[in-house]
Coordinates of C-alpha atoms in Angstrom, one line a residue:
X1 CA 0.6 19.1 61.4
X2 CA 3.5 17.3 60.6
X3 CA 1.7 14.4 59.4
X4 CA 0.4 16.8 56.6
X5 CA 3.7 18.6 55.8
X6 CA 4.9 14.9 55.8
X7 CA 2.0 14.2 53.2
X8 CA 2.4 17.2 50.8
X9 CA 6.1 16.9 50.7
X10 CA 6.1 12.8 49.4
X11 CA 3.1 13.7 47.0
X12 CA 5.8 16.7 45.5
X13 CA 8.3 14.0 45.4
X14 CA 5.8 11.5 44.0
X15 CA 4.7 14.4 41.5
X16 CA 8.7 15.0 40.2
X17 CA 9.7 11.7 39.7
X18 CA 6.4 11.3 37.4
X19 CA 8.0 14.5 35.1
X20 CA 11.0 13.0 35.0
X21 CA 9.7 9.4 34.1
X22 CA 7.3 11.4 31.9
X23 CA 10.2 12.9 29.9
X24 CA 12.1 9.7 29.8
X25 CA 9.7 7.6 28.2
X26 CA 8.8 10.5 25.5
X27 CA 12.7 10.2 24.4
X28 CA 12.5 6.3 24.7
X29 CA 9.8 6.8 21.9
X30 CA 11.6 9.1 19.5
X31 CA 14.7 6.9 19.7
X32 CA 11.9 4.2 18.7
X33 CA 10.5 6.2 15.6
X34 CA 14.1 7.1 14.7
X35 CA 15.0 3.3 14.8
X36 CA 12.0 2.2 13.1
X37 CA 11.6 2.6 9.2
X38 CA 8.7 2.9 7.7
X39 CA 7.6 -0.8 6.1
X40 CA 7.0 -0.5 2.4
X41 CA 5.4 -3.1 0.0
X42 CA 7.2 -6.6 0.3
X43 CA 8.9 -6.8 -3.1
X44 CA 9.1 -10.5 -4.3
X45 CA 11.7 -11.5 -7.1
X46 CA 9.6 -13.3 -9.3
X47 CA 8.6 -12.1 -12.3
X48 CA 9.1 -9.0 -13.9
X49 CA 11.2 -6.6 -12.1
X50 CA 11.2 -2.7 -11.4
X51 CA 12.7 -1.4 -14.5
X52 CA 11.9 -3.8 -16.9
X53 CA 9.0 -3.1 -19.5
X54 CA 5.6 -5.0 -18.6
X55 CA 3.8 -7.8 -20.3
X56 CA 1.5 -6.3 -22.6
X57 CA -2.0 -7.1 -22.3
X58 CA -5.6 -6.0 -24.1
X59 CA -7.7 -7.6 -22.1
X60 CA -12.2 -6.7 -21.6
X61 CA -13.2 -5.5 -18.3
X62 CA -16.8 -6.9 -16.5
X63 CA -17.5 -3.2 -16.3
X64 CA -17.6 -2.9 -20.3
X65 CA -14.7 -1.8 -22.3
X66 CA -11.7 -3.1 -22.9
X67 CA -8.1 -2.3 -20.7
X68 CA -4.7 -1.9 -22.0
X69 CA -1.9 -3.2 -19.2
X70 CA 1.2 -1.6 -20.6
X71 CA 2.2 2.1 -21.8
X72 CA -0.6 4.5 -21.6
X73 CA 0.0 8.2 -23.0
X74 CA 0.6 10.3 -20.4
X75 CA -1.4 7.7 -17.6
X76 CA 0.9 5.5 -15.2
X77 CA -1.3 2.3 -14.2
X78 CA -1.9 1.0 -11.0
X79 CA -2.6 -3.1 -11.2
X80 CA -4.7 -4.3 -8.1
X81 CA -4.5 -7.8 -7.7
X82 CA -7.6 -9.1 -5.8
X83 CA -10.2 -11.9 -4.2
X84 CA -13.7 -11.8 -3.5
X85 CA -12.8 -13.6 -0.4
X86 CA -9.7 -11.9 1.1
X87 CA -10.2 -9.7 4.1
X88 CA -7.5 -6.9 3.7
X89 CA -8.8 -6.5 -0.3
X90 CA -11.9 -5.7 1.0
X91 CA -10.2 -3.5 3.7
X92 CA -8.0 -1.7 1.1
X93 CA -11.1 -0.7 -1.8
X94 CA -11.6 2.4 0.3
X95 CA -8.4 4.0 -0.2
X96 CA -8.5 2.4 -4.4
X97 CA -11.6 4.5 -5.1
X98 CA -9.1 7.9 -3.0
X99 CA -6.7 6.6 -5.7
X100 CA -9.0 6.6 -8.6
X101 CA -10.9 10.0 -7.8
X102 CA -7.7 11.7 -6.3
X103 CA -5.2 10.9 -9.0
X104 CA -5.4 12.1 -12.5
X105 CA -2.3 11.0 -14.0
X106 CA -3.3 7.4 -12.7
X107 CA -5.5 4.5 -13.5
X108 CA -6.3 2.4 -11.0
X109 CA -7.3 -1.8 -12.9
X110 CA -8.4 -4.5 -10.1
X111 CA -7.8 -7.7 -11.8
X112 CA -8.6 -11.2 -10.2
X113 CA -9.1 -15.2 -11.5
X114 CA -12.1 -16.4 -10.4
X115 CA -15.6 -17.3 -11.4
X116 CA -17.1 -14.8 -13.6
X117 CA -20.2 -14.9 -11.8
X118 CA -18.7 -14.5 -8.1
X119 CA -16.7 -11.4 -9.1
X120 CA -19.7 -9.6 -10.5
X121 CA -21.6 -10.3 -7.5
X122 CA -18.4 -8.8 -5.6
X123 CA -18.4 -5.6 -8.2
X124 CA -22.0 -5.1 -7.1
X125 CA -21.6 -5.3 -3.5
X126 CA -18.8 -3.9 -2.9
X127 CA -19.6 -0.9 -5.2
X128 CA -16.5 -1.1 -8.0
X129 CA -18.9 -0.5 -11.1
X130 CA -16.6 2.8 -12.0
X131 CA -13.1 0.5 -12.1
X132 CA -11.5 -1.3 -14.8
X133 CA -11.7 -4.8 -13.6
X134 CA -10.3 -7.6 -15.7
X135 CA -10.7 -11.6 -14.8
X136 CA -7.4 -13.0 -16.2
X137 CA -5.6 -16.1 -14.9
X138 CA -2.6 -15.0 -17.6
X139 CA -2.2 -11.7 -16.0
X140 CA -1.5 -13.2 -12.6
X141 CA 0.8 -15.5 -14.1
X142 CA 3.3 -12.9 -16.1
X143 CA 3.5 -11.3 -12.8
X144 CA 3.7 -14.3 -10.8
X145 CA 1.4 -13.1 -8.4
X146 CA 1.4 -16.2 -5.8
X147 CA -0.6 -13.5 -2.5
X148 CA -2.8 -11.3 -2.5
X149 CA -3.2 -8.3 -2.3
X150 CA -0.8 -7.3 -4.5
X151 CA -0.1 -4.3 -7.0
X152 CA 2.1 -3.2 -9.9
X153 CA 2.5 0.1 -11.0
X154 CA 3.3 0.9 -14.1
X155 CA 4.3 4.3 -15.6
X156 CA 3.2 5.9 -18.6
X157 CA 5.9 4.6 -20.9
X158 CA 5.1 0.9 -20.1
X159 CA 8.1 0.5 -17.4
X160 CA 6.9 -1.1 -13.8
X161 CA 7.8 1.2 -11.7
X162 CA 7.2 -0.5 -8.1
X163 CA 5.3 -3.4 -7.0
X164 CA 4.8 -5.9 -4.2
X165 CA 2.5 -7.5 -1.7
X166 CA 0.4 -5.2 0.3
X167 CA -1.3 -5.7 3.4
X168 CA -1.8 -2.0 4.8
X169 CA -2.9 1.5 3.7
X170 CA 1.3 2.4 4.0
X171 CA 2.1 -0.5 2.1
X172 CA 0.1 0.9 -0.6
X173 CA 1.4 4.5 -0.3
X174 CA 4.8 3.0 -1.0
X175 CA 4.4 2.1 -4.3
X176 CA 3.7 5.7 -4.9
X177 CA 6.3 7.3 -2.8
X178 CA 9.3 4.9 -4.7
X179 CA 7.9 5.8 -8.0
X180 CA 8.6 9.4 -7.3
X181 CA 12.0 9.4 -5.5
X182 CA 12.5 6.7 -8.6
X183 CA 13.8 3.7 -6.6
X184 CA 12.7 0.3 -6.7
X185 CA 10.7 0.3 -3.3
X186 CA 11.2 2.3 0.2
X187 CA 13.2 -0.4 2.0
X188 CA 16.1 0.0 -0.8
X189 CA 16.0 3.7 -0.5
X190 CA 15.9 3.8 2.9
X191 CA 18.9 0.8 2.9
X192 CA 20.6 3.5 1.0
X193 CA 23.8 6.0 2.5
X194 CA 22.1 9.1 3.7
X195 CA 24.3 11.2 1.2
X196 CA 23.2 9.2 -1.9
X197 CA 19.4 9.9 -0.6
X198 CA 19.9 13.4 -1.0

């Protein structure tokens, strides 16, 4: 008998100190999400910056039509630079067509350099028949676009309004989010005094 009062009074012990670890570890992980930021687009320095007015361009799509990178009445313009043959492109064209059915006020142009022939094999397969997508080694160039993926957005008046490399879903969401708080890209907002954010 004493064996088993032994036995039920460790396993309450046992069964305490597994709250208590319990409740330590879930403030060890808000203190982590407090001390983590979230990680926005990586902003490069070359080439235009946020605030300046993009290059102009008039340039045809492979889908038929022609595309205007610059202001657009009333339309800001999201610039998707892509490959046929990168990995997280392909894993990002999911949430592009979310962008181009969701948003009204934006239009979504995939632009790449590469052989005409290879890119509308990749239109077909990968379903982008409803995008504006140009094939423009000059378009690259006046954005200095050196990795991919990368995007510029552009507002309606012809000003970039964020850009940078993107690698995730968030990444992409932060060009977004800085266009609307009107800041260059989260990391400089967020590197802001918490009175200045508002």
């Amino acid at each position: 008998m004493n064996a088993l009062i032994f036995a039920v009074a460790l396993l309450w012990v046992v069964v305490v100190a597994l709250i208590v670890a319990l409740f330590a570890l879930a403030r060890q992980v808000g203190v982590l999400f407090e001390r983590i930021a979230p990680m926005g687009a990586l902003v490069n320095d070359s080439g235009p910056q946020v605030g300046q007015a993009s290059p102009l361009f008039q340039l045809p799509s492979l889908n038929g039509g022609q595309v205007s990178i610059g202001p657009r009445q009333g339309k800001a313009t999201l610039v998707f630079f892509l490959s046929s043959t990168c990995p997280i492109c392909k894993k990002l064209l999911p949430m592009l067509k979310s962008v181009r059915q969701s948003e009204t006020t934006i239009d979504v142009v995939l632009a790449s350099d590469s052989e005409e022939a290879k890119l509308r094999r990749f239109i077909y397969s990968a379903d982008l028949k409803d995008f504006a997508f140009v094939n423009s080694t000059e378009l690259g160039l006046a954005y200095r676009v050196s990795r991919l993926p990368f995007a510029v957005l552009i507002g309606p008046d012809g000003v970039i309004r964020s850009k940078g490399l993107i690698n995730s879903r968030e990444q992409l969401e932060s060009l977004f989010n800085a266009h609307e708080l009107g800041v260059s890209s989260i990391q400089s907002y967020l590197d802001q005094p918490a009175a200045a954010r508002g």
